[in-house]
Every structure is written in structure tokens, then in C-alpha cells.
PDB file of C-alpha atoms in Angstrom:
ATOM      1  CA  MET H   1      92.668  60.156  53.399  1.00  0.00           C
ATOM      2  CA  ALA H   2      89.256  60.944  51.856  1.00  0.00           C
ATOM      3  CA  GLY H   3      86.345  60.623  54.229  1.00  0.00           C
ATOM      4  CA  ARG H   4      88.405  60.922  57.435  1.00  0.00           C
ATOM      5  CA  ARG H   5      86.545  62.335  60.413  1.00  0.00           C
ATOM      6  CA  LEU H   6      88.050  64.127  63.368  1.00  0.00           C
ATOM      7  CA  VAL H   7      87.113  63.420  66.968  1.00  0.00           C
ATOM      8  CA  ASP H   8      87.110  66.377  69.313  1.00  0.00           C
ATOM      9  CA  GLY H   9      85.979  65.485  72.813  1.00  0.00           C
ATOM     10  CA  ALA H  10      86.186  69.021  74.183  1.00  0.00           C
ATOM     11  CA  SER H  11      84.287  70.513  71.261  1.00  0.00           C
ATOM     12  CA  ALA H  12      81.720  67.727  71.402  1.00  0.00           C
ATOM     13  CA  ALA H  13      81.144  68.544  75.034  1.00  0.00           C
ATOM     14  CA  ARG H  14      80.384  72.119  73.986  1.00  0.00           C
ATOM     15  CA  GLY H  15      77.893  70.752  71.451  1.00  0.00           C
ATOM     16  CA  VAL H  16      79.819  71.824  68.344  1.00  0.00           C
ATOM     17  CA  GLY H  17      82.652  69.752  66.881  1.00  0.00           C
ATOM     18  CA  SER H  18      84.832  70.038  63.820  1.00  0.00           C
ATOM     19  CA  ASN H  19      82.911  67.210  62.157  1.00  0.00           C
ATOM     20  CA  GLU H  20      79.622  69.070  62.532  1.00  0.00           C
ATOM     21  CA  ILE H  21      81.119  72.263  61.115  1.00  0.00           C
ATOM     22  CA  ILE H  22      82.603  70.439  58.123  1.00  0.00           C
ATOM     23  CA  ASP H  23      79.425  68.410  57.537  1.00  0.00           C
ATOM     24  CA  ALA H  24      77.263  71.537  57.607  1.00  0.00           C
ATOM     25  CA  TYR H  25      79.573  73.250  55.129  1.00  0.00           C
ATOM     26  CA  LEU H  26      79.564  70.243  52.791  1.00  0.00           C
ATOM     27  CA  ALA H  27      75.771  69.984  52.979  1.00  0.00           C
ATOM     28  CA  ASP H  28      75.491  73.621  51.922  1.00  0.00           C
ATOM     29  CA  LEU H  29      78.043  73.094  49.156  1.00  0.00           C
ATOM     30  CA  GLY H  30      76.366  69.908  47.911  1.00  0.00           C
ATOM     31  CA  ALA H  31      73.060  71.734  47.502  1.00  0.00           C
ATOM     32  CA  ARG H  32      74.785  74.293  45.274  1.00  0.00           C
ATOM     33  CA  LEU H  33      76.610  71.861  42.975  1.00  0.00           C
ATOM     34  CA  HIS H  34      74.961  70.890  39.685  1.00  0.00           C
ATOM     35  CA  GLY H  35      76.066  67.967  37.557  1.00  0.00           C
ATOM     36  CA  PRO H  36      76.187  64.159  37.508  1.00  0.00           C
ATOM     37  CA  ALA H  37      75.926  62.592  40.968  1.00  0.00           C
ATOM     38  CA  HIS H  38      79.293  60.828  40.799  1.00  0.00           C
ATOM     39  CA  ALA H  39      81.043  64.088  39.877  1.00  0.00           C
ATOM     40  CA  ARG H  40      79.370  65.964  42.737  1.00  0.00           C
ATOM     41  CA  ARG H  41      80.380  63.243  45.194  1.00  0.00           C
ATOM     42  CA  ALA H  42      83.973  63.440  43.969  1.00  0.00           C
ATOM     43  CA  VAL H  43      84.030  67.204  44.540  1.00  0.00           C
ATOM     44  CA  LEU H  44      82.601  66.848  48.047  1.00  0.00           C
ATOM     45  CA  GLU H  45      85.125  64.150  48.953  1.00  0.00           C
ATOM     46  CA  GLU H  46      87.935  66.327  47.641  1.00  0.00           C
ATOM     47  CA  ILE H  47      86.764  69.318  49.670  1.00  0.00           C
ATOM     48  CA  ARG H  48      86.275  67.188  52.797  1.00  0.00           C
ATOM     49  CA  THR H  49      89.833  65.902  52.515  1.00  0.00           C
ATOM     50  CA  ASP H  50      91.131  69.438  52.056  1.00  0.00           C
ATOM     51  CA  LEU H  51      89.256  70.685  55.123  1.00  0.00           C
ATOM     52  CA  VAL H  52      90.312  67.740  57.293  1.00  0.00           C
ATOM     53  CA  ASP H  53      93.950  68.260  56.326  1.00  0.00           C
ATOM     54  CA  SER H  54      93.682  71.968  57.146  1.00  0.00           C
ATOM     55  CA  VAL H  55      92.076  71.248  60.521  1.00  0.00           C
ATOM     56  CA  GLU H  56      94.845  68.806  61.393  1.00  0.00           C
ATOM     57  CA  GLN H  57      97.454  71.389  60.441  1.00  0.00           C
ATOM     58  CA  PHE H  58      95.825  74.057  62.620  1.00  0.00           C
ATOM     59  CA  THR H  59      95.370  71.709  65.584  1.00  0.00           C
ATOM     60  CA  ARG H  60      99.060  70.788  65.462  1.00  0.00           C
ATOM     61  CA  GLN H  61      99.677  74.490  66.000  1.00  0.00           C
ATOM     62  CA  GLY H  62      97.615  74.342  69.203  1.00  0.00           C
ATOM     63  CA  MET H  63      94.243  75.553  67.914  1.00  0.00           C
ATOM     64  CA  PRO H  64      91.080  73.810  69.236  1.00  0.00           C
ATOM     65  CA  GLU H  65      89.511  71.590  66.588  1.00  0.00           C
ATOM     66  CA  ALA H  66      86.212  73.465  66.376  1.00  0.00           C
ATOM     67  CA  ASP H  67      88.047  76.755  65.904  1.00  0.00           C
ATOM     68  CA  ALA H  68      90.394  75.091  63.427  1.00  0.00           C
ATOM     69  CA  ALA H  69      87.411  73.857  61.406  1.00  0.00           C
ATOM     70  CA  ARG H  70      85.914  77.345  61.301  1.00  0.00           C
ATOM     71  CA  VAL H  71      89.213  78.825  60.133  1.00  0.00           C
ATOM     72  CA  ALA H  72      89.650  76.075  57.508  1.00  0.00           C
ATOM     73  CA  VAL H  73      86.165  76.726  56.129  1.00  0.00           C
ATOM     74  CA  SER H  74      86.749  80.472  56.117  1.00  0.00           C
ATOM     75  CA  ASP H  75      90.090  80.099  54.339  1.00  0.00           C
ATOM     76  CA  LEU H  76      88.580  77.872  51.655  1.00  0.00           C
ATOM     77  CA  GLY H  77      85.740  80.275  50.907  1.00  0.00           C
ATOM     78  CA  SER H  78      81.976  80.295  51.184  1.00  0.00           C
ATOM     79  CA  ALA H  79      79.979  77.393  49.760  1.00  0.00           C
ATOM     80  CA  ALA H  80      78.668  79.693  47.024  1.00  0.00           C
ATOM     81  CA  VAL H  81      82.190  80.675  45.962  1.00  0.00           C
ATOM     82  CA  VAL H  82      83.432  77.078  45.940  1.00  0.00           C
ATOM     83  CA  ALA H  83      80.358  75.914  43.997  1.00  0.00           C
ATOM     84  CA  ASP H  84      81.008  78.592  41.382  1.00  0.00           C
ATOM     85  CA  ALA H  85      84.641  77.495  41.192  1.00  0.00           C
ATOM     86  CA  PHE H  86      83.635  73.921  40.326  1.00  0.00           C
ATOM     87  CA  ALA H  87      80.720  74.917  38.074  1.00  0.00           C
ATOM     88  CA  GLY H  88      82.774  74.802  34.886  1.00  0.00           C
ATOM     89  CA  GLU H  89      84.288  71.411  35.600  1.00  0.00           C
ATOM     90  CA  LEU H  90      80.918  69.888  36.492  1.00  0.00           C
ATOM     91  CA  ALA H  91      79.335  71.477  33.413  1.00  0.00           C
ATOM     92  CA  ILE H  92      81.855  69.758  31.149  1.00  0.00           C
ATOM     93  CA  VAL H  93      81.261  66.404  32.853  1.00  0.00           C
ATOM     94  CA  HIS H  94      77.517  66.881  32.353  1.00  0.00           C
ATOM     95  CA  ALA H  95      77.915  67.878  28.697  1.00  0.00           C
ATOM     96  CA  ARG H  96      80.120  64.894  27.876  1.00  0.00           C
ATOM     97  CA  ARG H  97      77.691  62.553  29.613  1.00  0.00           C
ATOM     98  CA  MET H  98      74.742  63.951  27.650  1.00  0.00           C
ATOM     99  CA  LEU H  99      76.638  63.587  24.388  1.00  0.00           C
ATOM    100  CA  ARG H 100      77.510  59.967  25.150  1.00  0.00           C
ATOM    101  CA  ILE H 101      73.844  59.181  25.751  1.00  0.00           C
ATOM    102  CA  LEU H 102      72.743  60.909  22.552  1.00  0.00           C
ATOM    103  CA  LEU H 103      75.474  59.290  20.464  1.00  0.00           C
ATOM    104  CA  ILE H 104      74.557  55.851  21.793  1.00  0.00           C
ATOM    105  CA  THR H 105      70.865  56.323  21.024  1.00  0.00           C
ATOM    106  CA  GLY H 106      71.580  57.821  17.595  1.00  0.00           C
ATOM    107  CA  PRO H 107      72.420  54.596  15.724  1.00  0.00           C
ATOM    108  CA  VAL H 108      69.667  52.707  17.565  1.00  0.00           C
ATOM    109  CA  VAL H 109      67.103  55.187  16.253  1.00  0.00           C
ATOM    110  CA  GLY H 110      68.722  55.934  12.910  1.00  0.00           C
ATOM    111  CA  VAL H 111      69.119  52.380  11.680  1.00  0.00           C
ATOM    112  CA  TRP H 112      65.352  51.801  11.713  1.00  0.00           C
ATOM    113  CA  TRP H 113      64.633  54.990   9.798  1.00  0.00           C
ATOM    114  CA  PHE H 114      67.348  54.122   7.304  1.00  0.00           C
ATOM    115  CA  ILE H 115      65.889  50.664   6.698  1.00  0.00           C
ATOM    116  CA  LEU H 116      62.418  52.166   6.425  1.00  0.00           C
ATOM    117  CA  LEU H 117      63.016  55.192   4.204  1.00  0.00           C
ATOM    118  CA  ALA H 118      66.244  54.622   2.254  1.00  0.00           C
ATOM    119  CA  PRO H 119      65.532  54.052  -1.473  1.00  0.00           C
ATOM    120  CA  ASP H 120      66.915  50.929  -3.128  1.00  0.00           C
ATOM    121  CA  GLN H 121      69.240  52.910  -5.411  1.00  0.00           C
ATOM    122  CA  TRP H 122      70.666  55.206  -2.721  1.00  0.00           C
ATOM    123  CA  ALA H 123      74.253  53.962  -3.171  1.00  0.00           C
ATOM    124  CA  SER H 124      74.248  55.055  -6.820  1.00  0.00           C
ATOM    125  CA  TYR H 125      72.284  58.255  -6.234  1.00  0.00           C
ATOM    126  CA  PRO H 126      73.189  59.783  -2.822  1.00  0.00           C
ATOM    127  CA  GLY H 127      70.891  62.713  -3.510  1.00  0.00           C
ATOM    128  CA  MET H 128      67.936  60.334  -3.400  1.00  0.00           C
ATOM    129  CA  LEU H 129      68.978  59.259   0.091  1.00  0.00           C
ATOM    130  CA  ILE H 130      68.990  62.821   1.418  1.00  0.00           C
ATOM    131  CA  ALA H 131      65.655  63.491  -0.268  1.00  0.00           C
ATOM    132  CA  ALA H 132      64.167  60.390   1.352  1.00  0.00           C
ATOM    133  CA  ILE H 133      65.768  61.026   4.779  1.00  0.00           C
ATOM    134  CA  PRO H 134      66.158  64.821   5.084  1.00  0.00           C
ATOM    135  CA  ALA H 135      67.461  64.480   8.636  1.00  0.00           C
ATOM    136  CA  LEU H 136      70.809  63.083   7.443  1.00  0.00           C
ATOM    137  CA  PRO H 137      72.611  66.465   7.159  1.00  0.00           C
ATOM    138  CA  ILE H 138      71.364  67.346  10.647  1.00  0.00           C
ATOM    139  CA  VAL H 139      72.674  64.053  12.005  1.00  0.00           C
ATOM    140  CA  ALA H 140      76.050  64.568  10.335  1.00  0.00           C
ATOM    141  CA  ALA H 141      76.356  68.058  11.827  1.00  0.00           C
ATOM    142  CA  ALA H 142      75.408  66.760  15.288  1.00  0.00           C
ATOM    143  CA  VAL H 143      77.992  63.968  15.163  1.00  0.00           C
ATOM    144  CA  ALA H 144      80.701  66.371  13.989  1.00  0.00           C
ATOM    145  CA  THR H 145      79.849  68.790  16.804  1.00  0.00           C
ATOM    146  CA  ALA H 146      79.969  66.010  19.393  1.00  0.00           C
ATOM    147  CA  ILE H 147      83.392  64.931  18.129  1.00  0.00           C
ATOM    148  CA  VAL H 148      84.642  68.508  18.471  1.00  0.00           C
ATOM    149  CA  VAL H 149      83.377  68.658  22.066  1.00  0.00           C
ATOM    150  CA  PHE H 150      85.045  65.383  23.036  1.00  0.00           C
ATOM    151  CA  ALA H 151      88.291  66.407  21.346  1.00  0.00           C
ATOM    152  CA  THR H 152      88.442  69.821  23.024  1.00  0.00           C
ATOM    153  CA  THR H 153      87.526  68.635  26.537  1.00  0.00           C
ATOM    154  CA  GLY H 154      89.402  65.330  26.778  1.00  0.00           C
ATOM    155  CA  SER H 155      92.939  64.043  26.503  1.00  0.00           C
ATOM    156  CA  LEU H 156      93.333  65.560  23.017  1.00  0.00           C
ATOM    157  CA  ILE H 157      93.683  69.027  24.551  1.00  0.00           C
ATOM    158  CA  ARG H 158      97.411  68.320  24.483  1.00  0.00           C
ATOM    159  CA  TRP H 159      97.207  68.940  20.736  1.00  0.00           C
ATOM    160  CA  VAL H 160      94.031  70.978  20.200  1.00  0.00           C
ATOM    161  CA  PRO H 161      92.775  74.130  21.944  1.00  0.00           C
ATOM    162  CA  GLU H 162      90.768  73.416  25.089  1.00  0.00           C
ATOM    163  CA  ALA H 163      87.133  74.523  24.960  1.00  0.00           C
ATOM    164  CA  THR H 164      85.694  76.742  27.659  1.00  0.00           C
ATOM    165  CA  PRO H 165      82.949  75.220  29.831  1.00  0.00           C
ATOM    166  CA  PHE H 166      80.355  77.645  28.462  1.00  0.00           C
ATOM    167  CA  ARG H 167      81.188  76.834  24.848  1.00  0.00           C
ATOM    168  CA  THR H 168      81.121  73.124  25.684  1.00  0.00           C
ATOM    169  CA  VAL H 169      77.628  73.158  27.161  1.00  0.00           C
ATOM    170  CA  ILE H 170      76.293  75.345  24.337  1.00  0.00           C
ATOM    171  CA  LEU H 171      77.614  72.901  21.740  1.00  0.00           C
ATOM    172  CA  ALA H 172      76.172  69.980  23.710  1.00  0.00           C
ATOM    173  CA  ALA H 173      72.801  71.737  23.821  1.00  0.00           C
ATOM    174  CA  LEU H 174      72.961  72.238  20.047  1.00  0.00           C
ATOM    175  CA  VAL H 175      73.574  68.511  19.582  1.00  0.00           C
ATOM    176  CA  GLY H 176      70.532  67.770  21.722  1.00  0.00           C
ATOM    177  CA  LEU H 177      68.489  70.239  19.686  1.00  0.00           C
ATOM    178  CA  ALA H 178      69.722  68.612  16.469  1.00  0.00           C
ATOM    179  CA  CYS H 179      68.502  65.233  17.743  1.00  0.00           C
ATOM    180  CA  ILE H 180      65.077  66.727  18.429  1.00  0.00           C
ATOM    181  CA  VAL H 181      64.914  68.330  14.984  1.00  0.00           C
ATOM    182  CA  GLY H 182      66.153  65.118  13.352  1.00  0.00           C
ATOM    183  CA  ASP H 183      63.481  62.982  15.015  1.00  0.00           C
ATOM    184  CA  LEU H 184      60.741  65.467  14.177  1.00  0.00           C
ATOM    185  CA  THR H 185      61.980  65.628  10.581  1.00  0.00           C
ATOM    186  CA  VAL H 186      61.781  61.878   9.942  1.00  0.00           C
ATOM    187  CA  LEU H 187      58.446  61.644  11.752  1.00  0.00           C
ATOM    188  CA  SER H 188      57.133  64.448   9.547  1.00  0.00           C
ATOM    189  CA  ALA H 189      58.486  62.741   6.436  1.00  0.00           C
ATOM    190  CA  LEU H 190      56.654  59.554   7.365  1.00  0.00           C
ATOM    191  CA  LEU H 191      53.471  61.493   8.117  1.00  0.00           C
ATOM    192  CA  ILE H 192      53.624  63.211   4.720  1.00  0.00           C
ATOM    193  CA  ARG H 193      54.022  59.851   2.999  1.00  0.00           C
ATOM    194  CA  ALA H 194      51.090  58.482   4.964  1.00  0.00           C
ATOM    195  CA  VAL H 195      48.894  61.434   3.995  1.00  0.00           C
ATOM    196  CA  THR H 196      49.863  61.220   0.328  1.00  0.00           C
ATOM    197  CA  GLY H 197      49.366  57.458   0.264  1.00  0.00           C
ATOM    198  CA  SER H 198      52.987  56.622  -0.592  1.00  0.00           C
ATOM    199  CA  ALA H 199      53.554  54.975   2.793  1.00  0.00           C
ATOM    200  CA  ALA H 200      51.497  51.950   1.793  1.00  0.00           C
ATOM    201  CA  THR H 201      54.595  50.269   0.364  1.00  0.00           C
ATOM    202  CA  LEU H 202      56.586  50.650   3.580  1.00  0.00           C
ATOM    203  CA  PRO H 203      56.887  47.665   5.954  1.00  0.00           C
ATOM    204  CA  LEU H 204      54.474  48.311   8.815  1.00  0.00           C
ATOM    205  CA  GLY H 205      56.523  46.543  11.498  1.00  0.00           C
ATOM    206  CA  ILE H 206      59.674  48.538  10.785  1.00  0.00           C
ATOM    207  CA  ALA H 207      57.647  51.752  10.637  1.00  0.00           C
ATOM    208  CA  VAL H 208      56.208  51.067  14.088  1.00  0.00           C
ATOM    209  CA  VAL H 209      59.654  50.353  15.549  1.00  0.00           C
ATOM    210  CA  ALA H 210      61.130  53.499  13.967  1.00  0.00           C
ATOM    211  CA  VAL H 211      58.322  55.683  15.305  1.00  0.00           C
ATOM    212  CA  LEU H 212      58.626  54.171  18.786  1.00  0.00           C
ATOM    213  CA  ALA H 213      62.408  54.660  18.768  1.00  0.00           C
ATOM    214  CA  SER H 214      62.029  58.356  17.963  1.00  0.00           C
ATOM    215  CA  ALA H 215      59.170  58.732  20.441  1.00  0.00           C
ATOM    216  CA  ILE H 216      61.410  57.354  23.187  1.00  0.00           C
ATOM    217  CA  ARG H 217      64.448  59.385  22.175  1.00  0.00           C
ATOM    218  CA  LEU H 218      62.589  62.710  21.818  1.00  0.00           C
ATOM    219  CA  PRO H 219      61.951  63.296  25.552  1.00  0.00           C
ATOM    220  CA  LEU H 220      65.481  62.098  26.321  1.00  0.00           C
ATOM    221  CA  ALA H 221      66.950  64.611  23.877  1.00  0.00           C
ATOM    222  CA  ALA H 222      64.646  67.324  25.228  1.00  0.00           C
ATOM    223  CA  TRP H 223      65.763  66.601  28.797  1.00  0.00           C
ATOM    224  CA  ALA H 224      69.423  66.643  27.747  1.00  0.00           C
ATOM    225  CA  THR H 225      68.979  69.945  25.923  1.00  0.00           C
ATOM    226  CA  VAL H 226      67.022  71.710  28.662  1.00  0.00           C
ATOM    227  CA  SER H 227      69.312  70.531  31.475  1.00  0.00           C
ATOM    228  CA  THR H 228      72.384  71.630  29.532  1.00  0.00           C
ATOM    229  CA  VAL H 229      70.891  75.049  28.771  1.00  0.00           C
ATOM    230  CA  ARG H 230      70.135  75.504  32.472  1.00  0.00           C
ATOM    231  CA  ILE H 231      73.732  74.702  33.350  1.00  0.00           C
ATOM    232  CA  ALA H 232      74.870  77.218  30.731  1.00  0.00           C
ATOM    233  CA  GLY H 233      72.759  79.833  32.494  1.00  0.00           C
ATOM    234  CA  ARG H 234      74.362  78.997  35.830  1.00  0.00           C
ATOM    235  CA  LEU H 235      77.803  79.309  34.258  1.00  0.00           C
ATOM    236  CA  ARG H 236      76.975  82.803  33.055  1.00  0.00           C
ATOM    237  CA  ARG H 237      76.025  83.773  36.610  1.00  0.00           C
ATOM    238  CA  ALA H 238      79.007  82.079  38.281  1.00  0.00           C
ATOM    239  CA  ARG H 239      81.625  84.363  39.780  1.00  0.00           C
ATOM    240  CA  PRO H 240      85.327  83.866  38.946  1.00  0.00           C
ATOM    241  CA  ALA H 241      87.104  81.860  41.626  1.00  0.00           C
ATOM    242  CA  GLY H 242      89.925  83.467  43.541  1.00  0.00           C
ATOM    243  CA  GLY H 243      92.163  82.670  46.480  1.00  0.00           C
ATOM    244  CA  ARG H 244      93.060  79.109  47.421  1.00  0.00           C
ATOM    245  CA  ILE H 245      90.106  77.499  45.646  1.00  0.00           C
ATOM    246  CA  GLY H 246      90.865  79.471  42.482  1.00  0.00           C
ATOM    247  CA  ASP H 247      94.464  78.241  42.514  1.00  0.00           C
ATOM    248  CA  ARG H 248      93.245  74.671  42.990  1.00  0.00           C
ATOM    249  CA  ILE H 249      90.923  74.850  39.971  1.00  0.00           C
ATOM    250  CA  SER H 250      93.455  76.538  37.682  1.00  0.00           C
ATOM    251  CA  ASP H 251      96.044  73.841  38.432  1.00  0.00           C
ATOM    252  CA  ARG H 252      93.745  70.917  37.639  1.00  0.00           C
ATOM    253  CA  PRO H 253      94.806  68.685  34.717  1.00  0.00           C
ATOM    254  CA  GLY H 254      92.804  68.270  31.513  1.00  0.00           C
ATOM    255  CA  ARG H 255      89.727  66.056  31.550  1.00  0.00           C
ATOM    256  CA  GLY H 256      90.018  62.546  30.211  1.00  0.00           C
TER     257      GLY H 256
END
């Protein structure tokens, strides 16, 4: 059961128990994991359960609990090796979370710019719409990329090729960058209209809301992009997992 703790009176009397050994290992591992907090907690609980089960198995064979804990930790691998083994999985969780945030904020920001800048005849002349809102092709590309990421990292991997963690985070970073470019593009378009005097016909209230929406989303998109790029860098430095932890990772099911 996750979160179980072992009680070792003899080891405690010596000042070092199996719980202390496992806790120290998990603290080291937790400091090396990067990703959403709930995903890191899930990994730590999984590793704790694995170690506790191994200790119980060794103690049934007559090994003292403290020694059993040391052997269990050694068999699993160093905290650095285990962190590298889970780096890809945590990177995908992070990328999908960032994309959800950006996709949720997209319509909230975009609707105000559409109301503000879309010409009255845009339905009859789509080219006028793109000319008025040049960020639209960027938005379309970002949405398509996000859909590809979700499809190739979720339950659809039964039918489509599964994306590698590195490719996933790179695509997520590109979506974040597209959001930044899109916001800067519409802000620039509004600034140009203000400088040329053509913004006088635009509703001031909607313009203020649109600018504020982009101003709020810009740092969010920048944070999402930078954090994802950093995780991509860690993935490049991560060492391939081997041994028992490598077998555990390779046997994990697809991500939902």
C-alpha cells in the first residue's frame, strides 16, 4: 500500500532505520524531479511503495530492515538515475498541462481581438479578415500543433504513432512561442492603427479589454515557453534508464 512505513526497533536503536533511509532517498529524488507537483508526488509515492515492498521481501529472508532498505535503494538505482528515467514521462505531463492552459486562454484573448478588429464584411471576403487580424494563421498553426501533441501523447496512441518526450516538449514550446508572437502581432496592429489615426473608429472599451487580455496572457505564455524549453534541455542531458527502473518505465501504458 502506498505510503506504508516500516518500524524497525533494532535499527531505530542504532539511530538508523529503514524509514530514514527511504525518506532520505526520496528527498534526494524529489529534488531532482521536474514537472507538475501532482505528477512528482505520484512518482515519489510509486517509488516509496516499490522500496517498501522490496524491504519487506528482504526482511522475510532474514535481513535486518536497515540493511534491507540499503539493498532495496541500491537495487533500484541512484536518485539521479531514477530521476532521469522519469524525466520523459514528467516532461509530457508538463507539456500537456501547458498546452491546456494556453488553449483555454486562447479563445478568451482572441474573441476580444476578433470583435475589435474583424471587418464587417469578413464573411464574404476572408482575405480582409486575415489582413485585419494577421495573427490568425499563427493561431491556426498553434491549435493544429497542440492537437497533434494531445493525439500523439494520449489515448489515441493506439492508432497514431506515439511522440517522443523531447519532440512533445519542443512542439509545446513552439505553441507557447506562437501565442507570444500572436499577441505581439495584434498589439502591433492596434498600435499601427493608433499611429495612423484609423483606430479612432474602434470601440475604446473593447480595445482596452483586448489589450489587457494580451498583456495578461503574454507573461503566461512566456513562462510556459521558457519552462518547457528548460525541460527539453534536461531531457537532452538525461541518461537512458537501465536495470529494474528501466524495465518499469518501458512497460508503462500510454498516457491518457
